[in-house]
Amino acid sequence: MKTALVAPSILSANFTHLGDDIKRIQEAGADWLHFDVMDGHFVPNISFGLPVLQGIAKTHNMVNDVHIMIDNPREYAQRFVEAGADYLTFHYEACGSDSEVFEVIDLIHKYGAKAGLSIKPKTPIEKVFPFLNSLDLVLIMSVEPGFGGQSFIRDSLGKILRLRNYIDENEIKTLIEVDGGINEQTARECKQMGVDVFVAGSYVFNAEDVKAAIRSLKI
Ligand code: DX5
Ligand code: ZN
């Protein structure tokens, strides 16, 4: 099993020094930069959007891992890719049908990014199976989307394992990313289930030693 990639979520960064914090995590060994977009409608919070992504996407060498927790992802896919998303991950629950999910995946690929599909904690993992041959990534939410600093939902472990088994049995290339309440302890449990990428916001940005925090997730 390969060493996991680490994607710090800038939702937990210090916004008076966002550029410094991005530099700090890159120098500390982060692989991806996780960019949490919230519209105050799909989730009960508003974060940041296109102008901020445009402003930071090319200021670092990490992969821009954009997680859009918004309604109507079909309307915005092109703009987020053009603003700098390398991976653009949208929510299954924000689409009205399986065909709309396929439409958004196709749009993301058409404009040149990799496509990810995210599911909330209460959505069964089997819902993503029909899309796996088209998806570059599945993002399993291990907290209710909308806020950083929440506790890891332990049912996520079973979802990760079921997805890992399905991907391996069908020789699919899709990456598994987990997001929410990730720290040294929960990362270890998730890695045993077969995670490829860890999102971590508060664990990284609140750490005394950011380098050590990121290193502790590269397992
Ligand atoms: C929550 C976001 C997560 C969050 C992770 O809706 O999608 O990426 O920022 O924050 P922590 O790691 O603090 O749970
Ligand atoms: Zn996220």
PDB file of C-alpha atoms and ligand atoms in Angstrom:
ATOM      1  CA  MET A   1       0.000   0.000   0.000  1.00  0.00           C
ATOM      2  CA  LYS A   2       1.400   3.385  -1.041  1.00  0.00           C
ATOM      3  CA  THR A   3       2.072   6.182   1.456  1.00  0.00           C
ATOM      4  CA  ALA A   4      -0.987   8.419   1.775  1.00  0.00           C
ATOM      5  CA  LEU A   5      -1.075  11.906   0.266  1.00  0.00           C
ATOM      6  CA  VAL A   6      -1.886  14.842   2.582  1.00  0.00           C
ATOM      7  CA  ALA A   7      -4.294  17.630   1.605  1.00  0.00           C
ATOM      8  CA  PRO A   8      -4.529  20.349   4.292  1.00  0.00           C
ATOM      9  CA  SER A   9      -7.850  22.210   4.128  1.00  0.00           C
ATOM     10  CA  ILE A  10      -7.337  25.974   4.032  1.00  0.00           C
ATOM     11  CA  LEU A  11     -10.740  26.446   5.640  1.00  0.00           C
ATOM     12  CA  SER A  12      -8.727  26.241   8.887  1.00  0.00           C
ATOM     13  CA  ALA A  13      -5.956  28.591   7.698  1.00  0.00           C
ATOM     14  CA  ASN A  14      -5.240  32.069   9.061  1.00  0.00           C
ATOM     15  CA  PHE A  15      -6.932  34.332   6.513  1.00  0.00           C
ATOM     16  CA  THR A  16      -4.985  37.415   7.474  1.00  0.00           C
ATOM     17  CA  HIS A  17      -1.884  35.554   6.266  1.00  0.00           C
ATOM     18  CA  LEU A  18      -3.332  33.077   3.754  1.00  0.00           C
ATOM     19  CA  GLY A  19      -0.316  33.269   1.441  1.00  0.00           C
ATOM     20  CA  ASP A  20       2.070  32.583   4.337  1.00  0.00           C
ATOM     21  CA  ASP A  21      -0.019  29.622   5.492  1.00  0.00           C
ATOM     22  CA  ILE A  22      -0.028  28.139   1.988  1.00  0.00           C
ATOM     23  CA  LYS A  23       3.747  28.519   1.829  1.00  0.00           C
ATOM     24  CA  ARG A  24       4.030  26.981   5.326  1.00  0.00           C
ATOM     25  CA  ILE A  25       2.127  23.800   4.439  1.00  0.00           C
ATOM     26  CA  GLN A  26       3.918  23.431   1.112  1.00  0.00           C
ATOM     27  CA  GLU A  27       7.309  23.683   2.848  1.00  0.00           C
ATOM     28  CA  ALA A  28       6.030  21.268   5.513  1.00  0.00           C
ATOM     29  CA  GLY A  29       5.435  18.607   2.859  1.00  0.00           C
ATOM     30  CA  ALA A  30       1.746  18.903   1.947  1.00  0.00           C
ATOM     31  CA  ASP A  31       0.944  17.220  -1.380  1.00  0.00           C
ATOM     32  CA  TRP A  32      -2.445  18.808  -2.176  1.00  0.00           C
ATOM     33  CA  LEU A  33      -4.197  21.999  -1.093  1.00  0.00           C
ATOM     34  CA  HIS A  34      -7.818  21.269  -0.134  1.00  0.00           C
ATOM     35  CA  PHE A  35     -10.089  24.203  -1.017  1.00  0.00           C
ATOM     36  CA  ASP A  36     -13.529  24.042   0.632  1.00  0.00           C
ATOM     37  CA  VAL A  37     -16.219  25.983  -1.237  1.00  0.00           C
ATOM     38  CA  MET A  38     -19.518  26.408   0.660  1.00  0.00           C
ATOM     39  CA  ASP A  39     -22.592  28.213  -0.691  1.00  0.00           C
ATOM     40  CA  GLY A  40     -24.700  28.618   2.475  1.00  0.00           C
ATOM     41  CA  HIS A  41     -27.392  26.550   0.745  1.00  0.00           C
ATOM     42  CA  PHE A  42     -26.150  23.022   0.169  1.00  0.00           C
ATOM     43  CA  VAL A  43     -24.384  23.379   3.546  1.00  0.00           C
ATOM     44  CA  PRO A  44     -25.241  25.828   6.383  1.00  0.00           C
ATOM     45  CA  ASN A  45     -22.041  27.872   5.975  1.00  0.00           C
ATOM     46  CA  ILE A  46     -20.422  30.209   3.445  1.00  0.00           C
ATOM     47  CA  SER A  47     -16.642  30.031   2.901  1.00  0.00           C
ATOM     48  CA  PHE A  48     -14.911  31.347  -0.222  1.00  0.00           C
ATOM     49  CA  GLY A  49     -15.130  30.912  -3.995  1.00  0.00           C
ATOM     50  CA  LEU A  50     -13.843  31.685  -7.473  1.00  0.00           C
ATOM     51  CA  PRO A  51     -11.848  34.911  -6.889  1.00  0.00           C
ATOM     52  CA  VAL A  52      -9.919  33.345  -3.982  1.00  0.00           C
ATOM     53  CA  LEU A  53      -9.170  30.196  -5.987  1.00  0.00           C
ATOM     54  CA  GLN A  54      -8.070  32.342  -8.940  1.00  0.00           C
ATOM     55  CA  GLY A  55      -5.814  34.291  -6.589  1.00  0.00           C
ATOM     56  CA  ILE A  56      -4.018  31.367  -5.005  1.00  0.00           C
ATOM     57  CA  ALA A  57      -4.152  28.468  -7.498  1.00  0.00           C
ATOM     58  CA  LYS A  58      -0.898  29.371  -9.243  1.00  0.00           C
ATOM     59  CA  THR A  59       1.001  30.663  -6.190  1.00  0.00           C
ATOM     60  CA  HIS A  60       2.123  27.185  -5.039  1.00  0.00           C
ATOM     61  CA  ASN A  61       3.222  23.802  -6.429  1.00  0.00           C
ATOM     62  CA  MET A  62       0.639  21.623  -4.670  1.00  0.00           C
ATOM     63  CA  VAL A  63      -2.333  20.021  -6.435  1.00  0.00           C
ATOM     64  CA  ASN A  64      -5.445  22.213  -6.156  1.00  0.00           C
ATOM     65  CA  ASP A  65      -7.978  19.828  -4.635  1.00  0.00           C
ATOM     66  CA  VAL A  66     -11.257  21.788  -4.851  1.00  0.00           C
ATOM     67  CA  HIS A  67     -14.255  20.500  -2.874  1.00  0.00           C
ATOM     68  CA  ILE A  68     -17.471  22.269  -3.864  1.00  0.00           C
ATOM     69  CA  MET A  69     -20.225  21.914  -1.281  1.00  0.00           C
ATOM     70  CA  ILE A  70     -22.708  23.800  -3.434  1.00  0.00           C
ATOM     71  CA  ASP A  71     -26.056  23.308  -5.127  1.00  0.00           C
ATOM     72  CA  ASN A  72     -26.064  23.187  -8.913  1.00  0.00           C
ATOM     73  CA  PRO A  73     -22.484  21.986  -9.519  1.00  0.00           C
ATOM     74  CA  ARG A  74     -23.282  21.640 -13.237  1.00  0.00           C
ATOM     75  CA  GLU A  75     -23.554  25.450 -13.513  1.00  0.00           C
ATOM     76  CA  TYR A  76     -20.146  26.054 -11.903  1.00  0.00           C
ATOM     77  CA  ALA A  77     -17.910  23.162 -12.982  1.00  0.00           C
ATOM     78  CA  GLN A  78     -16.320  25.003 -15.910  1.00  0.00           C
ATOM     79  CA  ARG A  79     -15.600  28.144 -13.869  1.00  0.00           C
ATOM     80  CA  PHE A  80     -13.909  26.245 -11.035  1.00  0.00           C
ATOM     81  CA  VAL A  81     -11.718  24.333 -13.465  1.00  0.00           C
ATOM     82  CA  GLU A  82     -10.804  27.536 -15.303  1.00  0.00           C
ATOM     83  CA  ALA A  83     -10.088  29.212 -11.934  1.00  0.00           C
ATOM     84  CA  GLY A  84      -7.462  26.547 -11.219  1.00  0.00           C
ATOM     85  CA  ALA A  85      -8.974  23.310  -9.866  1.00  0.00           C
ATOM     86  CA  ASP A  86      -6.796  20.283 -10.656  1.00  0.00           C
ATOM     87  CA  TYR A  87      -9.294  17.981  -8.950  1.00  0.00           C
ATOM     88  CA  LEU A  88     -12.882  19.234  -8.802  1.00  0.00           C
ATOM     89  CA  THR A  89     -15.042  17.255  -6.380  1.00  0.00           C
ATOM     90  CA  PHE A  90     -18.795  17.831  -6.217  1.00  0.00           C
ATOM     91  CA  HIS A  91     -21.545  16.234  -4.135  1.00  0.00           C
ATOM     92  CA  TYR A  92     -23.739  13.300  -5.185  1.00  0.00           C
ATOM     93  CA  GLU A  93     -26.517  14.811  -3.059  1.00  0.00           C
ATOM     94  CA  ALA A  94     -26.390  18.074  -5.037  1.00  0.00           C
ATOM     95  CA  CYS A  95     -27.430  16.293  -8.238  1.00  0.00           C
ATOM     96  CA  GLY A  96     -31.007  15.405  -9.138  1.00  0.00           C
ATOM     97  CA  SER A  97     -30.226  12.191 -11.028  1.00  0.00           C
ATOM     98  CA  ASP A  98     -27.468   9.758 -11.976  1.00  0.00           C
ATOM     99  CA  SER A  99     -27.408  11.287 -15.446  1.00  0.00           C
ATOM    100  CA  GLU A 100     -26.699  14.708 -13.918  1.00  0.00           C
ATOM    101  CA  VAL A 101     -23.783  13.185 -11.978  1.00  0.00           C
ATOM    102  CA  PHE A 102     -22.387  11.818 -15.252  1.00  0.00           C
ATOM    103  CA  GLU A 103     -22.951  15.210 -16.898  1.00  0.00           C
ATOM    104  CA  VAL A 104     -20.914  17.025 -14.255  1.00  0.00           C
ATOM    105  CA  ILE A 105     -18.111  14.421 -14.439  1.00  0.00           C
ATOM    106  CA  ASP A 106     -17.997  14.859 -18.220  1.00  0.00           C
ATOM    107  CA  LEU A 107     -17.923  18.669 -17.894  1.00  0.00           C
ATOM    108  CA  ILE A 108     -15.002  18.525 -15.437  1.00  0.00           C
ATOM    109  CA  HIS A 109     -13.054  16.257 -17.806  1.00  0.00           C
ATOM    110  CA  LYS A 110     -13.996  18.398 -20.822  1.00  0.00           C
ATOM    111  CA  TYR A 111     -12.413  21.496 -19.254  1.00  0.00           C
ATOM    112  CA  GLY A 112      -9.280  19.576 -18.260  1.00  0.00           C
ATOM    113  CA  ALA A 113      -9.503  18.644 -14.576  1.00  0.00           C
ATOM    114  CA  LYS A 114      -9.869  15.347 -12.708  1.00  0.00           C
ATOM    115  CA  ALA A 115     -13.341  14.544 -11.402  1.00  0.00           C
ATOM    116  CA  GLY A 116     -14.216  13.659  -7.814  1.00  0.00           C
ATOM    117  CA  LEU A 117     -17.555  12.726  -6.275  1.00  0.00           C
ATOM    118  CA  SER A 118     -18.230  13.286  -2.578  1.00  0.00           C
ATOM    119  CA  ILE A 119     -20.879  11.734  -0.346  1.00  0.00           C
ATOM    120  CA  LYS A 120     -22.169  12.879   3.022  1.00  0.00           C
ATOM    121  CA  PRO A 121     -21.967  10.574   6.067  1.00  0.00           C
ATOM    122  CA  LYS A 122     -25.570   9.341   5.744  1.00  0.00           C
ATOM    123  CA  THR A 123     -25.311   8.503   2.019  1.00  0.00           C
ATOM    124  CA  PRO A 124     -24.574   4.780   1.422  1.00  0.00           C
ATOM    125  CA  ILE A 125     -21.197   4.163  -0.285  1.00  0.00           C
ATOM    126  CA  GLU A 126     -22.933   1.993  -2.902  1.00  0.00           C
ATOM    127  CA  LYS A 127     -24.391   5.198  -4.432  1.00  0.00           C
ATOM    128  CA  VAL A 128     -20.991   6.015  -5.990  1.00  0.00           C
ATOM    129  CA  PHE A 129     -20.387   2.559  -7.519  1.00  0.00           C
ATOM    130  CA  PRO A 130     -22.134   3.285 -10.872  1.00  0.00           C
ATOM    131  CA  PHE A 131     -19.769   6.241 -11.521  1.00  0.00           C
ATOM    132  CA  LEU A 132     -16.454   4.697 -10.507  1.00  0.00           C
ATOM    133  CA  ASN A 133     -15.220   3.918 -14.032  1.00  0.00           C
ATOM    134  CA  SER A 134     -15.555   7.636 -14.857  1.00  0.00           C
ATOM    135  CA  LEU A 135     -14.273   9.034 -11.544  1.00  0.00           C
ATOM    136  CA  ASP A 136     -10.691   9.949 -10.632  1.00  0.00           C
ATOM    137  CA  LEU A 137     -11.546  10.281  -6.928  1.00  0.00           C
ATOM    138  CA  VAL A 138     -14.222   9.547  -4.323  1.00  0.00           C
ATOM    139  CA  LEU A 139     -14.308  11.843  -1.276  1.00  0.00           C
ATOM    140  CA  ILE A 140     -15.873  10.200   1.758  1.00  0.00           C
ATOM    141  CA  MET A 141     -17.085  12.823   4.254  1.00  0.00           C
ATOM    142  CA  SER A 142     -16.326  11.650   7.797  1.00  0.00           C
ATOM    143  CA  VAL A 143     -18.123  14.698   9.247  1.00  0.00           C
ATOM    144  CA  GLU A 144     -21.316  16.484   8.192  1.00  0.00           C
ATOM    145  CA  PRO A 145     -20.037  18.974   5.567  1.00  0.00           C
ATOM    146  CA  GLY A 146     -20.005  22.664   6.481  1.00  0.00           C
ATOM    147  CA  PHE A 147     -17.428  23.163   9.207  1.00  0.00           C
ATOM    148  CA  GLY A 148     -13.863  22.310  10.216  1.00  0.00           C
ATOM    149  CA  GLY A 149     -12.929  21.062  13.678  1.00  0.00           C
ATOM    150  CA  GLN A 150     -15.656  18.398  14.015  1.00  0.00           C
ATOM    151  CA  SER A 151     -15.187  14.857  15.347  1.00  0.00           C
ATOM    152  CA  PHE A 152     -14.613  11.885  13.059  1.00  0.00           C
ATOM    153  CA  ILE A 153     -17.743   9.771  12.413  1.00  0.00           C
ATOM    154  CA  ARG A 154     -16.622   6.186  12.997  1.00  0.00           C
ATOM    155  CA  ASP A 155     -19.150   4.623  10.542  1.00  0.00           C
ATOM    156  CA  SER A 156     -16.915   6.103   7.833  1.00  0.00           C
ATOM    157  CA  LEU A 157     -14.431   3.263   8.377  1.00  0.00           C
ATOM    158  CA  GLY A 158     -16.874   0.651   7.036  1.00  0.00           C
ATOM    159  CA  LYS A 159     -17.650   2.827   4.006  1.00  0.00           C
ATOM    160  CA  ILE A 160     -13.959   3.203   3.188  1.00  0.00           C
ATOM    161  CA  LEU A 161     -13.405  -0.567   3.437  1.00  0.00           C
ATOM    162  CA  ARG A 162     -16.419  -1.405   1.240  1.00  0.00           C
ATOM    163  CA  LEU A 163     -15.229   1.080  -1.394  1.00  0.00           C
ATOM    164  CA  ARG A 164     -11.637  -0.200  -1.210  1.00  0.00           C
ATOM    165  CA  ASN A 165     -12.818  -3.805  -1.698  1.00  0.00           C
ATOM    166  CA  TYR A 166     -15.085  -2.851  -4.616  1.00  0.00           C
ATOM    167  CA  ILE A 167     -12.299  -0.816  -6.320  1.00  0.00           C
ATOM    168  CA  ASP A 168      -9.728  -3.606  -5.862  1.00  0.00           C
ATOM    169  CA  GLU A 169     -12.108  -6.410  -6.957  1.00  0.00           C
ATOM    170  CA  ASN A 170     -13.000  -4.487 -10.133  1.00  0.00           C
ATOM    171  CA  GLU A 171      -9.449  -3.215 -10.800  1.00  0.00           C
ATOM    172  CA  ILE A 172     -10.583   0.399 -10.851  1.00  0.00           C
ATOM    173  CA  LYS A 173      -8.080   3.276 -10.567  1.00  0.00           C
ATOM    174  CA  THR A 174     -10.208   5.751  -8.548  1.00  0.00           C
ATOM    175  CA  LEU A 175      -8.509   7.329  -5.511  1.00  0.00           C
ATOM    176  CA  ILE A 176     -10.182   7.249  -2.068  1.00  0.00           C
ATOM    177  CA  GLU A 177      -9.977  10.500  -0.075  1.00  0.00           C
ATOM    178  CA  VAL A 178     -11.416  10.998   3.439  1.00  0.00           C
ATOM    179  CA  ASP A 179     -12.362  14.367   4.866  1.00  0.00           C
ATOM    180  CA  GLY A 180     -13.303  15.451   8.376  1.00  0.00           C
ATOM    181  CA  GLY A 181     -11.873  14.923  11.854  1.00  0.00           C
ATOM    182  CA  ILE A 182      -8.631  13.467  10.508  1.00  0.00           C
ATOM    183  CA  ASN A 183      -5.707  13.370  12.970  1.00  0.00           C
ATOM    184  CA  GLU A 184      -2.859  10.935  13.692  1.00  0.00           C
ATOM    185  CA  GLN A 185      -5.204   8.415  15.344  1.00  0.00           C
ATOM    186  CA  THR A 186      -8.116   8.476  12.874  1.00  0.00           C
ATOM    187  CA  ALA A 187      -5.691   8.540   9.939  1.00  0.00           C
ATOM    188  CA  ARG A 188      -4.135   5.295  11.128  1.00  0.00           C
ATOM    189  CA  GLU A 189      -7.554   3.611  11.283  1.00  0.00           C
ATOM    190  CA  CYS A 190      -8.552   4.968   7.861  1.00  0.00           C
ATOM    191  CA  LYS A 191      -5.280   3.878   6.268  1.00  0.00           C
ATOM    192  CA  GLN A 192      -5.926   0.297   7.429  1.00  0.00           C
ATOM    193  CA  MET A 193      -9.231   0.503   5.508  1.00  0.00           C
ATOM    194  CA  GLY A 194      -7.426   1.645   2.349  1.00  0.00           C
ATOM    195  CA  VAL A 195      -7.441   5.447   2.068  1.00  0.00           C
ATOM    196  CA  ASP A 196      -5.174   7.138  -0.514  1.00  0.00           C
ATOM    197  CA  VAL A 197      -5.553  10.843   0.445  1.00  0.00           C
ATOM    198  CA  PHE A 198      -6.193  12.531   3.797  1.00  0.00           C
ATOM    199  CA  VAL A 199      -7.833  15.928   4.108  1.00  0.00           C
ATOM    200  CA  ALA A 200      -6.918  17.600   7.401  1.00  0.00           C
ATOM    201  CA  GLY A 201      -7.807  21.143   8.391  1.00  0.00           C
ATOM    202  CA  SER A 202      -7.720  21.844  12.124  1.00  0.00           C
ATOM    203  CA  TYR A 203      -5.210  19.047  12.891  1.00  0.00           C
ATOM    204  CA  VAL A 204      -2.646  20.664  10.579  1.00  0.00           C
ATOM    205  CA  PHE A 205      -3.312  24.377  10.963  1.00  0.00           C
ATOM    206  CA  ASN A 206      -3.705  24.260  14.768  1.00  0.00           C
ATOM    207  CA  ALA A 207      -0.562  22.157  15.220  1.00  0.00           C
ATOM    208  CA  GLU A 208       2.443  23.495  17.145  1.00  0.00           C
ATOM    209  CA  ASP A 209       4.622  21.729  14.578  1.00  0.00           C
ATOM    210  CA  VAL A 210       2.935  21.687  11.142  1.00  0.00           C
ATOM    211  CA  LYS A 211       5.716  19.589   9.607  1.00  0.00           C
ATOM    212  CA  ALA A 212       5.313  16.907  12.281  1.00  0.00           C
ATOM    213  CA  ALA A 213       1.525  16.963  11.892  1.00  0.00           C
ATOM    214  CA  ILE A 214       1.752  16.443   8.129  1.00  0.00           C
ATOM    215  CA  ARG A 215       4.460  13.790   8.550  1.00  0.00           C
ATOM    216  CA  SER A 216       2.203  11.900  10.998  1.00  0.00           C
ATOM    217  CA  LEU A 217      -0.383  11.530   8.198  1.00  0.00           C
ATOM    218  CA  LYS A 218       2.091  10.245   5.591  1.00  0.00           C
ATOM    219  CA  ILE A 219       1.528   6.624   6.558  1.00  0.00           C
TER     220      ILE A 219
HETATM  221  C1  DX5 B   1     -15.985  20.257   5.921  1.00  0.00           C
HETATM  222  C2  DX5 B   1     -14.839  20.320   4.908  1.00  0.00           C
HETATM  223  C3  DX5 B   1     -13.584  19.689   5.440  1.00  0.00           C
HETATM  224  C4  DX5 B   1     -13.041  20.385   6.699  1.00  0.00           C
HETATM  225  C5  DX5 B   1     -11.994  19.511   7.356  1.00  0.00           C
HETATM  226  O1  DX5 B   1     -17.188  20.556   5.273  1.00  0.00           O
HETATM  227  O2  DX5 B   1     -15.175  19.670   3.709  1.00  0.00           O
HETATM  228  O3  DX5 B   1     -12.584  19.693   4.414  1.00  0.00           O
HETATM  229  O4  DX5 B   1     -12.474  21.623   6.337  1.00  0.00           O
HETATM  230  O5  DX5 B   1     -11.662  20.128   8.578  1.00  0.00           O
HETATM  231  P1  DX5 B   1     -11.153  19.217   9.813  1.00  0.00           P
HETATM  232  O6  DX5 B   1      -9.951  18.457   9.278  1.00  0.00           O
HETATM  233  O7  DX5 B   1     -10.785  20.221  10.874  1.00  0.00           O
HETATM  234  O8  DX5 B   1     -12.282  18.314  10.180  1.00  0.00           O
HETATM  235 ZN    ZN B   2     -13.538  19.391   2.270  1.00  0.00          ZN
END
